[in-house]
mmCIF file with all atom_site columns, C-alpha atoms in Angstrom:
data_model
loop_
_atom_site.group_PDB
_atom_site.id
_atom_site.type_symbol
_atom_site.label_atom_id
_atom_site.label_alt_id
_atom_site.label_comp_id
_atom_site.label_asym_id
_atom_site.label_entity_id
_atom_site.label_seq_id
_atom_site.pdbx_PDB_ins_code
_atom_site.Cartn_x
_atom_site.Cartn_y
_atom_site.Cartn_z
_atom_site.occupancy
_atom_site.B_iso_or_equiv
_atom_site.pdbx_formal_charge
_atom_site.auth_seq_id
_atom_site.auth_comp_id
_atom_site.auth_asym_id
_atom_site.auth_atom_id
_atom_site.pdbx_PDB_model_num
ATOM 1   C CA . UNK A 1 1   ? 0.000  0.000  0.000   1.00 51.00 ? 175 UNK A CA 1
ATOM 2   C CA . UNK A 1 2   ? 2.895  2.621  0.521   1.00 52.00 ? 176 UNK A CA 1
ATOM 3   C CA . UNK A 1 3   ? 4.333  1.634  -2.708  1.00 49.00 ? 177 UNK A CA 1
ATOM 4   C CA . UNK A 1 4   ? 0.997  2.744  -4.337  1.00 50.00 ? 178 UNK A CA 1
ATOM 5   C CA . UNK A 1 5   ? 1.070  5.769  -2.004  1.00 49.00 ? 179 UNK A CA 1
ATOM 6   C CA . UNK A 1 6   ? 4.562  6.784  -2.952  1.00 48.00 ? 180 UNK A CA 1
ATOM 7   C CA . UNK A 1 7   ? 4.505  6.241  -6.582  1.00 44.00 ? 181 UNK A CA 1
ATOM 8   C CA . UNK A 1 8   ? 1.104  8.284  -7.104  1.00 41.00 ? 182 UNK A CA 1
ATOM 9   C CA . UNK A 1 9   ? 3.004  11.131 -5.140  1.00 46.00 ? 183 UNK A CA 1
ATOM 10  C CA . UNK A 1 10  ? 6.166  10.919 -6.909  1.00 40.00 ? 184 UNK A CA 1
ATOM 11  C CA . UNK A 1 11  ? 3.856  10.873 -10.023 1.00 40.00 ? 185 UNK A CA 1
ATOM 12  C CA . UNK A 1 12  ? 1.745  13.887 -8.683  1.00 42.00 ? 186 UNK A CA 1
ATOM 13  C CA . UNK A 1 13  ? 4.572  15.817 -8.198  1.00 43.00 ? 187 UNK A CA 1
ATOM 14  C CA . UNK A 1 14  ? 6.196  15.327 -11.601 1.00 38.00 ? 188 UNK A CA 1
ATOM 15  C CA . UNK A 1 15  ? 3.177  16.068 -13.210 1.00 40.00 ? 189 UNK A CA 1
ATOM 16  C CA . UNK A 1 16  ? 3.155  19.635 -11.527 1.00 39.00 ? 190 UNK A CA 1
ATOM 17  C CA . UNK A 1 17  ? 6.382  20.221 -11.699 1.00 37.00 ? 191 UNK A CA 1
ATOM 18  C CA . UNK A 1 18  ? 6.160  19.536 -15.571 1.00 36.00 ? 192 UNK A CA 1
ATOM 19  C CA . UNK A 1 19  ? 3.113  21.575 -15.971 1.00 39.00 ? 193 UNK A CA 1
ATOM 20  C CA . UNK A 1 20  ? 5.095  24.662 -14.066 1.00 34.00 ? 194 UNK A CA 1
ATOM 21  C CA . UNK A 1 21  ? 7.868  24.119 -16.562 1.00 34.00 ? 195 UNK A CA 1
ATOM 22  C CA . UNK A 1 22  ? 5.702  24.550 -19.314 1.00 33.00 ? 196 UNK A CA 1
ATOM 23  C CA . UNK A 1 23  ? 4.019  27.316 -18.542 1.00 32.00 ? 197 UNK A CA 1
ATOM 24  C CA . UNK A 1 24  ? 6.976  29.328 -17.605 1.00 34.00 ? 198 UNK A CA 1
ATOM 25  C CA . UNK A 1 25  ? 8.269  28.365 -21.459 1.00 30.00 ? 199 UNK A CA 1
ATOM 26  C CA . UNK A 1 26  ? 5.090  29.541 -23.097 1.00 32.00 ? 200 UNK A CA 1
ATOM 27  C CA . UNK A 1 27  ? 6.215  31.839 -25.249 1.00 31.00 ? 201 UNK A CA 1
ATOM 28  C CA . UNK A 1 28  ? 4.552  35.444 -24.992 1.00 36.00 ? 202 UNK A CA 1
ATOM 29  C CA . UNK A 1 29  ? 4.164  38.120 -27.830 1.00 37.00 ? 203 UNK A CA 1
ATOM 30  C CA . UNK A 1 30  ? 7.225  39.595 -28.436 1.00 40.00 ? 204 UNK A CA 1
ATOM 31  C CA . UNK A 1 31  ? 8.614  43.029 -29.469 1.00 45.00 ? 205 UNK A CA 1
ATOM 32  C CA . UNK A 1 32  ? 10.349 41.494 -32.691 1.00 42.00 ? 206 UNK A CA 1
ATOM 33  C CA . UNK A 1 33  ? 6.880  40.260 -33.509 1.00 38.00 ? 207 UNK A CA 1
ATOM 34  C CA . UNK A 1 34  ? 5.519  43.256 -34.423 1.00 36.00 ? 208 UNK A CA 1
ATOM 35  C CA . UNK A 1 35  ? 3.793  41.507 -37.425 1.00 35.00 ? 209 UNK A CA 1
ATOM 36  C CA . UNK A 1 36  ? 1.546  39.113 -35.828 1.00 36.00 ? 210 UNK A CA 1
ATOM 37  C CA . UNK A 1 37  ? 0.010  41.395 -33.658 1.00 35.00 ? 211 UNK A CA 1
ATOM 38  C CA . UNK A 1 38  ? -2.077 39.812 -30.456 1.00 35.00 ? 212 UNK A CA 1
ATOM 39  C CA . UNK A 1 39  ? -5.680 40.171 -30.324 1.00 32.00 ? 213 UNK A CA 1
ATOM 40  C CA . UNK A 1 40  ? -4.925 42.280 -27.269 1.00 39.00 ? 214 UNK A CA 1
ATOM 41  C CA . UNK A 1 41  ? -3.107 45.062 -29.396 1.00 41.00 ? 215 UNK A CA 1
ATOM 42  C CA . UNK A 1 42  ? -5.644 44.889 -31.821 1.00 38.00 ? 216 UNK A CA 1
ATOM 43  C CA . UNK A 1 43  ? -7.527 45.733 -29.441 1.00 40.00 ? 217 UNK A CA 1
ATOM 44  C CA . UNK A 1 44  ? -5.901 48.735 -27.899 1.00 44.00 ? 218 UNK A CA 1
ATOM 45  C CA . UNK A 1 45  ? -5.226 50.319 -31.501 1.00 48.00 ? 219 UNK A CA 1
ATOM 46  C CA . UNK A 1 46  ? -8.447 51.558 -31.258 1.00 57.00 ? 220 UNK A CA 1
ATOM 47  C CA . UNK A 1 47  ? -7.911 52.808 -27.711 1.00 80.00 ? 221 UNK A CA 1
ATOM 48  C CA . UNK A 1 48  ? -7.492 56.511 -26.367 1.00 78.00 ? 222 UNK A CA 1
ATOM 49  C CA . UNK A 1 49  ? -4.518 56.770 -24.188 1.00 79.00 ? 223 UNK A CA 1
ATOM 50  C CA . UNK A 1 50  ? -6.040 59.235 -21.845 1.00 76.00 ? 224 UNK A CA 1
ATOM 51  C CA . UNK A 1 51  ? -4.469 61.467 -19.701 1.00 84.00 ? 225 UNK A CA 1
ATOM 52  C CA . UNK A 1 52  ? -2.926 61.186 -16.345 1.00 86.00 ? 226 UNK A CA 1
ATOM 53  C CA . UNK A 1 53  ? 0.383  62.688 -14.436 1.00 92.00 ? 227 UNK A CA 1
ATOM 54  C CA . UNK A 1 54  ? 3.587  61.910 -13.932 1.00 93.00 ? 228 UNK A CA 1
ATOM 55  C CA . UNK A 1 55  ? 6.046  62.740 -11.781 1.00 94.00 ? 229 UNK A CA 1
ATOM 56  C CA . UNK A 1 56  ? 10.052 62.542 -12.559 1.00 93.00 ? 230 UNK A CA 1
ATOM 57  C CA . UNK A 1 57  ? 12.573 61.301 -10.213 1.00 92.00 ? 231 UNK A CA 1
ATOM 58  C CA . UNK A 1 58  ? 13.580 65.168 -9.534  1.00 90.00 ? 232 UNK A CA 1
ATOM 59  C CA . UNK A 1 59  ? 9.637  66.013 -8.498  1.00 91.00 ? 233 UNK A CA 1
ATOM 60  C CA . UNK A 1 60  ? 8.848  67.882 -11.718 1.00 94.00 ? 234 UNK A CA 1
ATOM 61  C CA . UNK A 1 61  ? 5.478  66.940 -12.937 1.00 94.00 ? 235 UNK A CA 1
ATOM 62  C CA . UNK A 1 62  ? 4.106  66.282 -16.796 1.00 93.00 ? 236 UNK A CA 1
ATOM 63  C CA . UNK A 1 63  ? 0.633  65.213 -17.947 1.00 91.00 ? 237 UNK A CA 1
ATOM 64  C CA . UNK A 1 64  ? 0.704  62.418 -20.872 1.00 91.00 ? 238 UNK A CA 1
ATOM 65  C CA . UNK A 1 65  ? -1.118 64.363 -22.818 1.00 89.00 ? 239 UNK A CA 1
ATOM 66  C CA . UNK A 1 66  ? 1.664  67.502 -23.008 1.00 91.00 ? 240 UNK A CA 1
ATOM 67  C CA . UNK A 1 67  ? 3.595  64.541 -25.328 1.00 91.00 ? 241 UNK A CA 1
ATOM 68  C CA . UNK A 1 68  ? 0.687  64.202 -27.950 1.00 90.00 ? 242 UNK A CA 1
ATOM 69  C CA . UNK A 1 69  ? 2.285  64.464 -31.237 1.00 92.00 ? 243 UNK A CA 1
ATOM 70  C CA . UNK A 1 70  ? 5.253  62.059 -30.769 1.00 95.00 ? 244 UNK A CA 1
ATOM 71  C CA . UNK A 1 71  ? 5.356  58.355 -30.461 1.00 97.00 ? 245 UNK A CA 1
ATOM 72  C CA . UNK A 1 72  ? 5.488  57.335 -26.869 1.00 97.00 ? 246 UNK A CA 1
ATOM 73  C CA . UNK A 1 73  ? 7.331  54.400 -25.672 1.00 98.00 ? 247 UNK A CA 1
ATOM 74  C CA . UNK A 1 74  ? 6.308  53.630 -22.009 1.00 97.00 ? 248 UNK A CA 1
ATOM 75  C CA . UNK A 1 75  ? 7.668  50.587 -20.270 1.00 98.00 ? 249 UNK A CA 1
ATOM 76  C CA . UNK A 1 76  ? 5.826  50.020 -16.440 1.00 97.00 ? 250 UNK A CA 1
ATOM 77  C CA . UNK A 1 77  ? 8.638  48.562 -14.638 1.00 98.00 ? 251 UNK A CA 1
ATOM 78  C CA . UNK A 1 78  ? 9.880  48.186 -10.886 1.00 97.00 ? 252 UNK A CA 1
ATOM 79  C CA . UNK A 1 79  ? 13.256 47.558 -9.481  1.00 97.00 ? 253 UNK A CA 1
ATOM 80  C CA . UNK A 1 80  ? 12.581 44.108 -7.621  1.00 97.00 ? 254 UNK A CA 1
ATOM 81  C CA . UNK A 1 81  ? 11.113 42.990 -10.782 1.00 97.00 ? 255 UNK A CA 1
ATOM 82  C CA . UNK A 1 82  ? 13.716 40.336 -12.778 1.00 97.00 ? 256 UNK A CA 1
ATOM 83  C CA . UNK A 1 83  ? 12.481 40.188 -16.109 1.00 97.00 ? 257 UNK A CA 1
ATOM 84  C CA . UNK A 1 84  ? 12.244 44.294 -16.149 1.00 97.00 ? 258 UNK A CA 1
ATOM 85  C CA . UNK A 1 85  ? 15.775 44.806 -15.181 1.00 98.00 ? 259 UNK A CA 1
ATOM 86  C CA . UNK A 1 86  ? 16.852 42.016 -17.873 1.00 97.00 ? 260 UNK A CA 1
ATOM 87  C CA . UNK A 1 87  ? 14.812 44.250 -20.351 1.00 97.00 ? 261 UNK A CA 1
ATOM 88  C CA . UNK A 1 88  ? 16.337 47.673 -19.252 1.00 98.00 ? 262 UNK A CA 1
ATOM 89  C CA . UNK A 1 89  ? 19.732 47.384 -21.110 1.00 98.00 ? 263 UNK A CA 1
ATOM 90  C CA . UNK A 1 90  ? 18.295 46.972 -24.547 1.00 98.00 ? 264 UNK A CA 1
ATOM 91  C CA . UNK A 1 91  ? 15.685 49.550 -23.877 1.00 98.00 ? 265 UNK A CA 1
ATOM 92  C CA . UNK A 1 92  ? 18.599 51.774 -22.940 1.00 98.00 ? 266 UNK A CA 1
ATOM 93  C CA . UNK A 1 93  ? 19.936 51.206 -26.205 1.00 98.00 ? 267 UNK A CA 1
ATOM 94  C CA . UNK A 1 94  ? 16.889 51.834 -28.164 1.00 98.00 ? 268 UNK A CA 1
ATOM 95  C CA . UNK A 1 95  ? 16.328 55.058 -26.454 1.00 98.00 ? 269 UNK A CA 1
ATOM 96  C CA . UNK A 1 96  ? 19.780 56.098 -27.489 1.00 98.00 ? 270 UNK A CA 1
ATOM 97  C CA . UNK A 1 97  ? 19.218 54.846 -31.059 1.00 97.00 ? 271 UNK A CA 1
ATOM 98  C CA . UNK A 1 98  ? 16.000 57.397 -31.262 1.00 97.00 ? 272 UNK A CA 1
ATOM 99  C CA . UNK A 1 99  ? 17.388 60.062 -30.065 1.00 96.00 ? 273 UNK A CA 1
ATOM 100 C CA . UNK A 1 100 ? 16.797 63.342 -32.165 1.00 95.00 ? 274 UNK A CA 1
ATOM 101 C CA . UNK A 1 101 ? 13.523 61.848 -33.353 1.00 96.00 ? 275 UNK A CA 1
ATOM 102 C CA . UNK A 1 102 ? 9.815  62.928 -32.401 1.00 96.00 ? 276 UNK A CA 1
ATOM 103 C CA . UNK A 1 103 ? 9.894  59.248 -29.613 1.00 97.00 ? 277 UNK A CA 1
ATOM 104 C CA . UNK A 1 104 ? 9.333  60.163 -26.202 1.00 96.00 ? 278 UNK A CA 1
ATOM 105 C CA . UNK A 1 105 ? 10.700 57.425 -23.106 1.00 98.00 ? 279 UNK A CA 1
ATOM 106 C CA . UNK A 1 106 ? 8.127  57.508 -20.374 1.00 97.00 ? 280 UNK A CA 1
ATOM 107 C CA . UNK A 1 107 ? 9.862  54.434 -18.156 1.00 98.00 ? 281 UNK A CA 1
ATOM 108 C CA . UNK A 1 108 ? 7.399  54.296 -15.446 1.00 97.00 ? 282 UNK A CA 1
ATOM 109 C CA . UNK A 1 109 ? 8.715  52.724 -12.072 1.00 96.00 ? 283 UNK A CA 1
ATOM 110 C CA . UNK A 1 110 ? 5.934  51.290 -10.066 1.00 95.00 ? 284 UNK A CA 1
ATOM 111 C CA . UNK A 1 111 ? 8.161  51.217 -6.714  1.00 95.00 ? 285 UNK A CA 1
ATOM 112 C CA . UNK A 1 112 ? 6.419  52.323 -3.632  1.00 92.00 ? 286 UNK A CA 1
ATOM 113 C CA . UNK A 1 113 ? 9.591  54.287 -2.531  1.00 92.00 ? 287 UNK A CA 1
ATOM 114 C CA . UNK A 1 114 ? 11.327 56.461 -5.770  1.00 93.00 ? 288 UNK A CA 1
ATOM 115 C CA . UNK A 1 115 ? 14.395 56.424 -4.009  1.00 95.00 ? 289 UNK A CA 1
ATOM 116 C CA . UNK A 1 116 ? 15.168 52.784 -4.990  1.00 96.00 ? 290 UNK A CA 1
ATOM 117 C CA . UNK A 1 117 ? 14.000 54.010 -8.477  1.00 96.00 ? 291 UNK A CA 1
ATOM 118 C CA . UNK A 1 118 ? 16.906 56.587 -8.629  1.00 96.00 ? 292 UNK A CA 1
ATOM 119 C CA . UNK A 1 119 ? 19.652 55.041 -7.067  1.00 97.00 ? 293 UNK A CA 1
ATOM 120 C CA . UNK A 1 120 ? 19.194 51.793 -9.198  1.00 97.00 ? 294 UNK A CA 1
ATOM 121 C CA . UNK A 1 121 ? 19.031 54.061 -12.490 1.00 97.00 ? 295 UNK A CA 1
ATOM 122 C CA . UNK A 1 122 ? 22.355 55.842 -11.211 1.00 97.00 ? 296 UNK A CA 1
ATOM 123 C CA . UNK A 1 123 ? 24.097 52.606 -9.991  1.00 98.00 ? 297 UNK A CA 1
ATOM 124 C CA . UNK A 1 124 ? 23.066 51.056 -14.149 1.00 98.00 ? 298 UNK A CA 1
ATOM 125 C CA . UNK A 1 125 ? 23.845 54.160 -15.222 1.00 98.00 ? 299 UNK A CA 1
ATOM 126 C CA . UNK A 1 126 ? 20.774 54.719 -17.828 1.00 98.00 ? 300 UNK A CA 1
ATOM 127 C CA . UNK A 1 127 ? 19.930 57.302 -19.162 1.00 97.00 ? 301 UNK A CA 1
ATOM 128 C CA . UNK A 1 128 ? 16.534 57.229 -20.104 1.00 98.00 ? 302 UNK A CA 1
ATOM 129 C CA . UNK A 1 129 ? 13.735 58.979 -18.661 1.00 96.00 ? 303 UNK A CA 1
ATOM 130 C CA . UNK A 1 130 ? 11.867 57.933 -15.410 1.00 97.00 ? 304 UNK A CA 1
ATOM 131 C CA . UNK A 1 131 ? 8.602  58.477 -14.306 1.00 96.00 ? 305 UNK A CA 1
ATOM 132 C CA . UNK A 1 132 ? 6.077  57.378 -11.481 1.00 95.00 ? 306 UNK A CA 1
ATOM 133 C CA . UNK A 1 133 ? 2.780  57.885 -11.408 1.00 92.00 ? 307 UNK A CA 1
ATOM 134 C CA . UNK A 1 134 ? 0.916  60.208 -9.010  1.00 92.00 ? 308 UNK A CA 1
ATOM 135 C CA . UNK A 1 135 ? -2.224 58.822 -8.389  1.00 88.00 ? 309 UNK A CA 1
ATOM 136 C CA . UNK A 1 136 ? -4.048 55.742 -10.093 1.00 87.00 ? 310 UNK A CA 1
ATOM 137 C CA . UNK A 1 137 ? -3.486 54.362 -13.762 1.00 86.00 ? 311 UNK A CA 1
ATOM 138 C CA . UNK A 1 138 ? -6.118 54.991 -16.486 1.00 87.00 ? 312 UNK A CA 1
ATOM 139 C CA . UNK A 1 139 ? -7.987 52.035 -17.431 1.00 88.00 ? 313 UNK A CA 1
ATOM 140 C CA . UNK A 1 140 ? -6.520 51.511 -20.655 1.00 88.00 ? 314 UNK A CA 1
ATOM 141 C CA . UNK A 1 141 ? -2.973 51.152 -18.415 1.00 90.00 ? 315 UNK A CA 1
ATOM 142 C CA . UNK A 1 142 ? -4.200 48.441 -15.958 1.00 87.00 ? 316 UNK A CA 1
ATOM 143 C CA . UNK A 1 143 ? -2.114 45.492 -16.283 1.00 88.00 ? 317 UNK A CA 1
ATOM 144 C CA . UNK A 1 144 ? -1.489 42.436 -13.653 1.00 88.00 ? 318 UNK A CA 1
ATOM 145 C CA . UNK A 1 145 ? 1.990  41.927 -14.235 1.00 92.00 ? 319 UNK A CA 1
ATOM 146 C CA . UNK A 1 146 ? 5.238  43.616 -15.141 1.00 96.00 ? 320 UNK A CA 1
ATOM 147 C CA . UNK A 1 147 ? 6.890  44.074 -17.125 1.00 97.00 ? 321 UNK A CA 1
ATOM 148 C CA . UNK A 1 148 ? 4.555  45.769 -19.623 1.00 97.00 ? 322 UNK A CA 1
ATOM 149 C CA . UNK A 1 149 ? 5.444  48.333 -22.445 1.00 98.00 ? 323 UNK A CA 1
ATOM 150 C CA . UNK A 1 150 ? 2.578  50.283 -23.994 1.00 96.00 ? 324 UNK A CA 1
ATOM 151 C CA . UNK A 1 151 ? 3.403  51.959 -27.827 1.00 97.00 ? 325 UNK A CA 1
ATOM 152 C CA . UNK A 1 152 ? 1.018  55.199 -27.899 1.00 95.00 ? 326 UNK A CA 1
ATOM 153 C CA . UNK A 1 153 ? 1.043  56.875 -31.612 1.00 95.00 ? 327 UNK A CA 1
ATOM 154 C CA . UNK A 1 154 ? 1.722  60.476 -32.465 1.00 94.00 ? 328 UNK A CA 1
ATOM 155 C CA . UNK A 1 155 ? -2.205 61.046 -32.203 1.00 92.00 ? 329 UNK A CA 1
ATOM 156 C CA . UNK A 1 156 ? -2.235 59.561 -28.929 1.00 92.00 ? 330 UNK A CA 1
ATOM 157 C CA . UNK A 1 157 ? -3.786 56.291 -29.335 1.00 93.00 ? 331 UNK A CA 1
ATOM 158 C CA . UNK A 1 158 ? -1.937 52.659 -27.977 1.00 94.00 ? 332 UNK A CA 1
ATOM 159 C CA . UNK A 1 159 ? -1.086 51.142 -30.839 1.00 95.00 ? 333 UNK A CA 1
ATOM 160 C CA . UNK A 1 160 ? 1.027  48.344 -29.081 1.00 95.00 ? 334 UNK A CA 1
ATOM 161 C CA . UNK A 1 161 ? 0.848  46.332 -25.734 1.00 95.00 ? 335 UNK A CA 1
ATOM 162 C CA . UNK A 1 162 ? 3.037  44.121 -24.137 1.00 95.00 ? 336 UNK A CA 1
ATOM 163 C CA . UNK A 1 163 ? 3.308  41.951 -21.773 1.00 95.00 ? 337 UNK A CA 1
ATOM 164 C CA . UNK A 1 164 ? 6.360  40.257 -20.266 1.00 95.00 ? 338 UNK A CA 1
ATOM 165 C CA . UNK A 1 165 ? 10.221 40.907 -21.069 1.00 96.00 ? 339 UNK A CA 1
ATOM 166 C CA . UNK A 1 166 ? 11.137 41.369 -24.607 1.00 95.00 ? 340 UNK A CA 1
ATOM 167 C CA . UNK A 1 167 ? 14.036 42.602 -26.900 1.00 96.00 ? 341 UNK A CA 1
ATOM 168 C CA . UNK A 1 168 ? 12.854 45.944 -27.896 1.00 96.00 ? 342 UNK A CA 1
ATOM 169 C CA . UNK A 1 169 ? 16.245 46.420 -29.596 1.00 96.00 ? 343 UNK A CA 1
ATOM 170 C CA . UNK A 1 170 ? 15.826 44.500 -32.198 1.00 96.00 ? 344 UNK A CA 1
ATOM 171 C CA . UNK A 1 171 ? 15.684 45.604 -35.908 1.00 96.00 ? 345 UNK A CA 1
ATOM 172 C CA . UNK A 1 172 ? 11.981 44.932 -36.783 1.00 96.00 ? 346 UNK A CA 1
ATOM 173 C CA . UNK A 1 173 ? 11.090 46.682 -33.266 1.00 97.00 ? 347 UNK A CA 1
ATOM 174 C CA . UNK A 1 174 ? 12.669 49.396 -33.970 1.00 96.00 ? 348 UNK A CA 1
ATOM 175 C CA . UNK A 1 175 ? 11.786 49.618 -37.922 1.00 96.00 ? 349 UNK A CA 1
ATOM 176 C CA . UNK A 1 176 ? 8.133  49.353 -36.438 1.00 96.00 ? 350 UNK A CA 1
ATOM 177 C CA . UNK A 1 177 ? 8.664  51.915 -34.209 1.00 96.00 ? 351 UNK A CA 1
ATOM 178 C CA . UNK A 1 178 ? 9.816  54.236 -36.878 1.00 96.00 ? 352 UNK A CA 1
ATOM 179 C CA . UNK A 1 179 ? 7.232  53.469 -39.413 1.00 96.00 ? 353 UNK A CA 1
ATOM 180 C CA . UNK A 1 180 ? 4.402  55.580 -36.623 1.00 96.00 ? 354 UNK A CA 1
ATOM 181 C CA . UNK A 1 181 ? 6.712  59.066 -36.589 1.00 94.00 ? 355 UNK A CA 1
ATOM 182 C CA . UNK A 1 182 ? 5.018  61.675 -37.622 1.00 87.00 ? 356 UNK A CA 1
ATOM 183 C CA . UNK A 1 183 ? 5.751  62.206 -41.600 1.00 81.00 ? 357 UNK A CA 1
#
């Protein structure tokens, strides 16, 4: 009878261990898939990114909307988060890439305390942006998990949605990026 016992365990337990596996492998939309979009970003390509304020790391404060008329890149991101500070290096390099063009950075950290926000971007040493919000997100921003990098057009709609880590480096990213500058 323990035999039974032990081998339905040991079978149990494989069986969720395997399933764990293979759900942390599933592979999620990705930044250089910018052809195949997800029925999610289909979705939000019809949606109004709203207003709402921000608040840089040195207390100045800037409503979304004062960036209507450039392409907005905003990546919601924390500092205890892994798979946003694996992301942060190539986004570091794609903001230096568009400098010079009409692409605004809004990295928005989502720490309680800003302070870890701005020592962690000194220690890195990037140079993009940061933000925090000062009060609740706009619907269309709601998200259960981070990392997750919104795409909002020069006419302020989101055009893209992400979520999870992803190379937003790479060439089709950025071609896709540049194909929704202003003309």
């Amino acid at each position: 009878m323990n035999l039974k016992k032990s081998t339905v365990s040991v079978l149990a337990m494989l069986f969720c261990t395997t399933g764990l596996f293979l759900t942390g492998c599933q592979s999620s939309p990705k930044a250089e898939n910018t052809e195949n979009k997800t029925a999610e970003s289909a979705q939000t390509a019809t949606t109004e990114a709203g207003d709402f304020l921000l608040q840089t790391l040195d207390g100045k404060t800037v409503n979304l909307s004062e960036l209507k008329g450039k392409v907005v890149f905003m990546n919601v991101w924390a500092t205890w988060c892994p798979p946003c500070r694996a992301e942060l290096p190539d986004i570091e390099k794609l903001y230096k890439k568009m400098q010079g063009k009409p692409v605004e950075f809004v990295m928005l950290t989502v720490d309680e305390e800003l302070q870890a926000a701005r020592d962690f971007i000194k220690k890195e040493g990037y140079s993009f942006p940061v933000y925090a919000p000062t009060g609740p997100l706009p619907k269309a921003f709601e998200t259960q998990a981070i990392p997750v990098t919104f795409v909002i057009d020069a006419n302020g709609k989101i055009v893209d949605r992400n979520e999870g880590m992803a190379n937003y480096n790479s060439d089709e990213f950025v071609a896709h990026l540049t194909s929704l500058l202003p003309k």
